[in-house]
XYZ file of C-alpha atoms in Angstrom:
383
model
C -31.734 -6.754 46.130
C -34.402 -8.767 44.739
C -35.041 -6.418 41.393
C -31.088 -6.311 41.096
C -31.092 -10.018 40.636
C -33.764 -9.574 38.266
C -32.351 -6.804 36.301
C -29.337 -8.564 35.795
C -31.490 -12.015 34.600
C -32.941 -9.403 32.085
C -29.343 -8.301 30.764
C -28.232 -11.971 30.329
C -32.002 -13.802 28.810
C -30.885 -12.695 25.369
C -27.199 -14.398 25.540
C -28.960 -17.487 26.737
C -31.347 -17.408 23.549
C -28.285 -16.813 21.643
C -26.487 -19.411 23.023
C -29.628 -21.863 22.576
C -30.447 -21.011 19.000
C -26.295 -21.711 18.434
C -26.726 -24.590 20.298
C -29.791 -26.224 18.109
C -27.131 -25.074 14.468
C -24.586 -26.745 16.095
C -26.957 -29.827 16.622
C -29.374 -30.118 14.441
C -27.321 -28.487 11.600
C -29.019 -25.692 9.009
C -30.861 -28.262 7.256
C -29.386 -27.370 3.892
C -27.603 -30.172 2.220
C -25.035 -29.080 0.116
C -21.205 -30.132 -0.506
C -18.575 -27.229 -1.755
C -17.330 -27.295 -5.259
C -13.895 -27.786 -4.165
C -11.997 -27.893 -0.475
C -10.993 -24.773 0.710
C -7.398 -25.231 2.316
C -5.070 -22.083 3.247
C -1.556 -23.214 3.179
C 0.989 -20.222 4.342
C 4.750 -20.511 4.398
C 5.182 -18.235 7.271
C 9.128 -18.378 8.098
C 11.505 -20.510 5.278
C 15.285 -20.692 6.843
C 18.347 -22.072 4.956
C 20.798 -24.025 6.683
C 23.420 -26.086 5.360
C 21.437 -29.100 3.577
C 18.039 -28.223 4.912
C 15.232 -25.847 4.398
C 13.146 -25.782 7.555
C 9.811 -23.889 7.148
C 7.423 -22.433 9.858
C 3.475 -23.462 8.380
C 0.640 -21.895 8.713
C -2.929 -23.288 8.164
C -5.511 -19.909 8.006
C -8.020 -22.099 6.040
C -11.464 -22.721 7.605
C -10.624 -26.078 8.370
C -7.590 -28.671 9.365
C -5.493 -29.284 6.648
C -3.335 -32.902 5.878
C 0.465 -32.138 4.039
C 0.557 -35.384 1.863
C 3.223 -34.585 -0.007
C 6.481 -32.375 -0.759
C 8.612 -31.463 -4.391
C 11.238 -29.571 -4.449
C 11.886 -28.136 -8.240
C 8.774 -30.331 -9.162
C 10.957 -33.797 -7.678
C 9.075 -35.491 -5.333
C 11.167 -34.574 -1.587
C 11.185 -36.494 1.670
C 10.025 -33.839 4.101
C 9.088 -34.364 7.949
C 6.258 -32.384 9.271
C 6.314 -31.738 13.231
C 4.317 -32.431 15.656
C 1.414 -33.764 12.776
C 1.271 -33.759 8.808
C -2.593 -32.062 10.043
C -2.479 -29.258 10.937
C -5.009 -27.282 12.946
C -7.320 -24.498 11.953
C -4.842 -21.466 12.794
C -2.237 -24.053 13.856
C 1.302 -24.215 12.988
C 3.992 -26.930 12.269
C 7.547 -27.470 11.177
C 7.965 -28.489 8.196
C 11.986 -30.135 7.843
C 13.041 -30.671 4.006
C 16.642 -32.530 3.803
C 18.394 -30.811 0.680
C 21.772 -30.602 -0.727
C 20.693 -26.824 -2.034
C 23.535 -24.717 -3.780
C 24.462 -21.051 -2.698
C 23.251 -18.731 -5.204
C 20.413 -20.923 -6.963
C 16.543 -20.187 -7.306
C 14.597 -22.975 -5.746
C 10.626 -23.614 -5.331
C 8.738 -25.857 -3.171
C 5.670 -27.197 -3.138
C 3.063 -28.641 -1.093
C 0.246 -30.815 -1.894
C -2.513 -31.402 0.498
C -4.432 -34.709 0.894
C -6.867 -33.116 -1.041
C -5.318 -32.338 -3.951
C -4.583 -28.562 -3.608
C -0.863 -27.079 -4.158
C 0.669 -24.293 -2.160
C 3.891 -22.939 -3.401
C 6.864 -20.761 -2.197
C 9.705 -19.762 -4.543
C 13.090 -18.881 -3.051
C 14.603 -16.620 -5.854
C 18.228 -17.067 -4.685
C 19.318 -19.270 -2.003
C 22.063 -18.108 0.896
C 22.104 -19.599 4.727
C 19.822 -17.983 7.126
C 21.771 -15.572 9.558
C 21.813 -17.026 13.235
C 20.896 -15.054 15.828
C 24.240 -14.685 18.245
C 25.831 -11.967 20.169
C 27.290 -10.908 16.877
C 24.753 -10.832 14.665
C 22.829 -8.825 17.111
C 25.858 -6.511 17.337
C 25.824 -5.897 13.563
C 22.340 -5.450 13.536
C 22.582 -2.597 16.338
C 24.854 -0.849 14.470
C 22.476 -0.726 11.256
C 20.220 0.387 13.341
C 22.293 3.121 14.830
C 23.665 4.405 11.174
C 19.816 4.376 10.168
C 17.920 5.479 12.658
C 20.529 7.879 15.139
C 22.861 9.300 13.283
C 20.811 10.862 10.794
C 18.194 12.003 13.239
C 21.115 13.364 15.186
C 22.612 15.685 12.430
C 19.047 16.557 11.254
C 18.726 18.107 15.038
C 22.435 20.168 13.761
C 20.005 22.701 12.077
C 19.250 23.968 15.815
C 21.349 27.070 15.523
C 19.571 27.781 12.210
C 16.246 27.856 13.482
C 16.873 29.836 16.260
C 17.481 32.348 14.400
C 14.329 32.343 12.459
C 11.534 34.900 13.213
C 7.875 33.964 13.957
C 7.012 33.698 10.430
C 9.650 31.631 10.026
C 8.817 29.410 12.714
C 5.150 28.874 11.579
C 7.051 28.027 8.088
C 8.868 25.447 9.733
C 6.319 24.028 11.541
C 4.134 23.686 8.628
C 7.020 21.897 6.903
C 6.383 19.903 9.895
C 3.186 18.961 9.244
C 4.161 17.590 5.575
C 7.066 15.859 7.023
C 4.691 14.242 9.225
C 1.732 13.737 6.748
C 3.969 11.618 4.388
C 5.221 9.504 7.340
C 1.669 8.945 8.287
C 0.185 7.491 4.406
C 3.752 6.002 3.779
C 3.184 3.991 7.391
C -0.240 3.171 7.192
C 0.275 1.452 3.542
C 2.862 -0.607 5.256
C 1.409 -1.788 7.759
C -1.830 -2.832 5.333
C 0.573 -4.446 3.201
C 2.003 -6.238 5.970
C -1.287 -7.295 7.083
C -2.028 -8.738 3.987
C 0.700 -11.238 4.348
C -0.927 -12.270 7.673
C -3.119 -15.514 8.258
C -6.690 -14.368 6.480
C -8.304 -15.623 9.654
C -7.083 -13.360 11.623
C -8.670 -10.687 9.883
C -5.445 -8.437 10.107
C -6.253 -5.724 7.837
C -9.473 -4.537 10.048
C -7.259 -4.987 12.976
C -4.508 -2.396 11.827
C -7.064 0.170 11.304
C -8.744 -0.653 14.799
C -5.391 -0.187 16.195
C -4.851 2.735 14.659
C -7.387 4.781 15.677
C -7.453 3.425 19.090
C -3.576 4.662 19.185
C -4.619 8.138 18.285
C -7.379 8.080 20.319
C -5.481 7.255 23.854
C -2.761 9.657 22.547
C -5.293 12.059 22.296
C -6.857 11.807 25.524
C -3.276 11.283 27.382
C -1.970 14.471 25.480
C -4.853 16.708 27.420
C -3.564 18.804 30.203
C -5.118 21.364 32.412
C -5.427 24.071 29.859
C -5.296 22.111 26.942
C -1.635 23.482 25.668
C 1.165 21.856 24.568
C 4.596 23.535 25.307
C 6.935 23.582 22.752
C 9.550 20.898 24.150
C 6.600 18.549 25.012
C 5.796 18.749 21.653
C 9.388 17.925 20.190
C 8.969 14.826 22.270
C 5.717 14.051 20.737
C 7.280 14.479 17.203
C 10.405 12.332 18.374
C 8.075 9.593 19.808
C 5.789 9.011 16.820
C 8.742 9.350 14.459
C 10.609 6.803 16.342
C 7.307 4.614 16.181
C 7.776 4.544 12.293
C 11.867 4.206 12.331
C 11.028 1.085 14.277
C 8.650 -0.131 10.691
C 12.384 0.877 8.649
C 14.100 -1.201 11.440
C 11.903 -4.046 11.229
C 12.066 -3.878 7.122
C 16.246 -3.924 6.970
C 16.237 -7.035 9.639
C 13.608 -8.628 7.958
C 15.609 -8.201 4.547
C 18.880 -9.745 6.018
C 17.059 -12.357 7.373
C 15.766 -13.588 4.177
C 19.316 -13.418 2.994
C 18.201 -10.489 0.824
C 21.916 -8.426 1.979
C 21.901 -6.419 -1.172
C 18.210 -4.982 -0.469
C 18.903 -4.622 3.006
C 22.237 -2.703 2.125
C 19.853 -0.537 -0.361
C 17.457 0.122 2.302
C 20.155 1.474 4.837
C 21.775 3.845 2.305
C 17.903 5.115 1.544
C 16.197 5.270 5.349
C 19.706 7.569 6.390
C 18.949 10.048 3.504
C 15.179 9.722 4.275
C 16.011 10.470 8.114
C 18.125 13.152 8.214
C 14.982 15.468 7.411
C 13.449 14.301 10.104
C 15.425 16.114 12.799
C 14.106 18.759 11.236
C 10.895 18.292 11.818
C 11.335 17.293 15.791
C 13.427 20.849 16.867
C 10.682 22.846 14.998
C 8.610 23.278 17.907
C 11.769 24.647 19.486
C 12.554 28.101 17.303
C 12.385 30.198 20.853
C 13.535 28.356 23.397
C 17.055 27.184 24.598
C 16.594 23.404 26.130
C 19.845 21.774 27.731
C 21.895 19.793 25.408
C 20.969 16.418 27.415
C 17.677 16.952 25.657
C 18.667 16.807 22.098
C 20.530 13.462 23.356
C 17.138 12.230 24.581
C 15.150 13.338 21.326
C 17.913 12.013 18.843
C 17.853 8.647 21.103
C 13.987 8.644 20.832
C 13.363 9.239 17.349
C 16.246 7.100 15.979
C 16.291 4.508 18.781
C 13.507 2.787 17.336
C 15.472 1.526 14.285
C 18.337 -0.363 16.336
C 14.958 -2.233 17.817
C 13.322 -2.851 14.709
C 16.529 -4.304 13.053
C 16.296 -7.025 15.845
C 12.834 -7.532 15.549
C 13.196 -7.965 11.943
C 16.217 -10.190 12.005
C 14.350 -12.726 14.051
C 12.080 -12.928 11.182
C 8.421 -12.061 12.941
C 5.059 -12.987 11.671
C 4.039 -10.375 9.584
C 1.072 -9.679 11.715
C 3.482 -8.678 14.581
C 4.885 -6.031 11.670
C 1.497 -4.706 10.728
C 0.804 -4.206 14.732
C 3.514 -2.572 15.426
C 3.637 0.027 12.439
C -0.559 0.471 13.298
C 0.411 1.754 16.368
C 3.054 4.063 14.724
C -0.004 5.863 12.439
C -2.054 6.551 15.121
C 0.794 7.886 17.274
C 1.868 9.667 13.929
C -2.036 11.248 13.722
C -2.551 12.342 16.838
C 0.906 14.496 16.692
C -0.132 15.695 13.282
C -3.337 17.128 15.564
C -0.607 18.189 18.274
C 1.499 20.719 15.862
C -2.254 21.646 14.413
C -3.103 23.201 17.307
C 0.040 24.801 18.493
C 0.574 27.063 15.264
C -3.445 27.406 15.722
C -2.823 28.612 19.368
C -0.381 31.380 18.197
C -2.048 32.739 15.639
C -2.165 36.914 16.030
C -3.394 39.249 13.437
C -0.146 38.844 11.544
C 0.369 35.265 11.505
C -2.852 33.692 9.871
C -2.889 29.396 10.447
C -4.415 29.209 6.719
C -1.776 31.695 5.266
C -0.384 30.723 1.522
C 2.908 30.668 3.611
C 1.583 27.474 5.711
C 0.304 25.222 2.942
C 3.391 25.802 0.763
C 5.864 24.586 3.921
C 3.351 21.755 4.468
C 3.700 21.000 0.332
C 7.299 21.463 0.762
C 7.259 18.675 3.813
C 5.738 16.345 1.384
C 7.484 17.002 -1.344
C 11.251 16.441 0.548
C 9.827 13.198 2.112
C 8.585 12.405 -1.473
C 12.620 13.446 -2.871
C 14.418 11.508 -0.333
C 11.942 8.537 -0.491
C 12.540 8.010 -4.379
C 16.456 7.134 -3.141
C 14.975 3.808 -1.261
């Protein structure tokens, strides 16, 4: 007992150094004395909604240090504006920021902030329209974009059924190496999205190393989950796996449409939905590959379709509630790494049936997993 309590006093003698030296900085200072150029202040309009004579704004202070809102212009006229709960705001912290404004449907506006220290953060608003509210309504429409977007499209895509069937083991391994395309552009086009998302995060919350962190751990506990006894995947299991990680990334086109209407960008947002249907309809595709030889219950194609295109109706939601855009980048992190692992998944079922007339690595393969790429690539050009 005696050398446990001394092995553990060896494991913790360096943190109490650590937390000594820390404690003499903290203290004592560095010793250096020297005063920065200029301040360095991080002002970030996280959330800007329009209401009938008002722009109300959601602040964000990711600077190093607190931050003081001295003053507020609207189209470079000096604005009363009324910051809640403090005109300082925290390292990290957020406040309200109220502006009173008889704004005009239809016109560009830009606002500005000055800090007590001289610095000016700005945020343009290229046409003004109210905010949507969130009722039972507006949630109702939303659901439905979601359903067009994500559903529907998924659900005729798994119409091709029949069709496969009827294709031979060549033709299977053909498929499922479209597949694997299919599945490689979802990957890159998700993983740039969720960087770029990232990048609109607070900069001290170090979001971009975060998404790839999530990521990876994603794939990894995917990977380790998706181990069984012998190490095979059955062919249904596997349409599940496709259906999950493409729902994963239908929930990033959800979040992208709400997020649109939100802003009171309707004519992007009604873009976006004629674009993500096109773009999905491939994908059902892609999740009744695995399923060339068997016969699964219809119930099943119900369950994939509501899987892989469920997603969206969530997203929309999401999205229409305007989230922080490190929420986003979270969210559409986890979709990569889901996306990666199944990637693995299909790898190593075609691997597993290879026989001396099916090779893995066959010229056949790597022109349905060019293919894959190159319909996501066609489809995508439409958004």
């Amino acid at each position: 007992m005696q050398n446990r309590g001394l092995w553990i006093a060896l494991g913790l003698l360096p943190l109490i150094l650590l937390a000594g030296l820390i404690g003499v900085f903290v203290v004592k200072g560095t010793g250096i004395e020297a005063e920065p150029a200029a301040p360095v202040e991080v002002v970030e309009f996280q959330k800007v909604v329009l209401t009938p004579g008002s722009f109300d704004i959601t602040l964000r202070n990711s600077g190093p240090g607190e931050v003081t809102v001295a003053q507020v212009m609207v189209d470079d006229a000096v604005w009363n504006g009324t910051v809640t709960p403090s005109q300082t705001i925290p390292r990290l912290g957020t406040a309200q920021l109220q502006i009173p404004y008889p704004w005009v449907e239809g016109d560009p506006y830009e606002i500005k902030l000055i800090t007590s220290n001289g610095l000016i953060f700005t945020h343009e608003i290229p046409v003004a329209t109210a905010t949507p509210e969130m009722n039972g309504e507006t949630l109702w429409s939303y659901g439905l974009v979601g359903l067009y977007v994500g559903v529907v499209p998924v659900a005729l895509g798994l119409l091709w059924f029949p069709f496969v069937r009827r294709l031979g083991k060549q033709g299977m391994h053909f498929l499922l190496a479209i597949t694997i395309g299919l599945l490689i552009w979802l990957l890159v086009d998700t993983t740039l999205e969720a960087w770029e998302e990232a990048a609109e995060a607070p900069v001290g919350l170090f979001a971009q190393p975060l998404v790839v962190l999530i990521a990876f751990g994603t794939f990894l506990l995917l990977q380790r989950l998706g181990e069984s006894g012998d190490n095979k995947a059955s062919g249904l299991r596997l349409s599940f796996l496709i259906a999950l990680s493409i729902g994963l990334h239908n929930l990033g086109e959800g979040l992208a449409i709400g997020s649109s209407f939100a802003a009171g960008e309707a004519a992007l947002g009604t873009f976006l939905i004629i674009g993500f249907t096109l773009h999905n309809i491939t994908e059902g595709l892609g999740i009744i590959a695995p399923l060339a030889n068997q016969r699964p219950p219809f119930r099943y194609f119900v369950l994939l379709a509501l899987l892989a295109g469920g997603p969206a109706i969530l997203g929309t939601w999401i999205g229409g509630a305007a989230v922080s855009p490190l929420f986003i980048a979270i969210c559409l992190a986890i979709g990569a790494g889901a996306i990666l692992q199944v990637i693995v998944a299909v790898s190593q079922f075609m691997r597993k049936e290879v026989t001396s007339t099916v090779n893995w690595l066959s010229w056949s393969n790597l022109s349905g997993v060019g293919l894959g790429i190159a319909i996501m690539y066609i489809t995508k050009v439409f958004i």
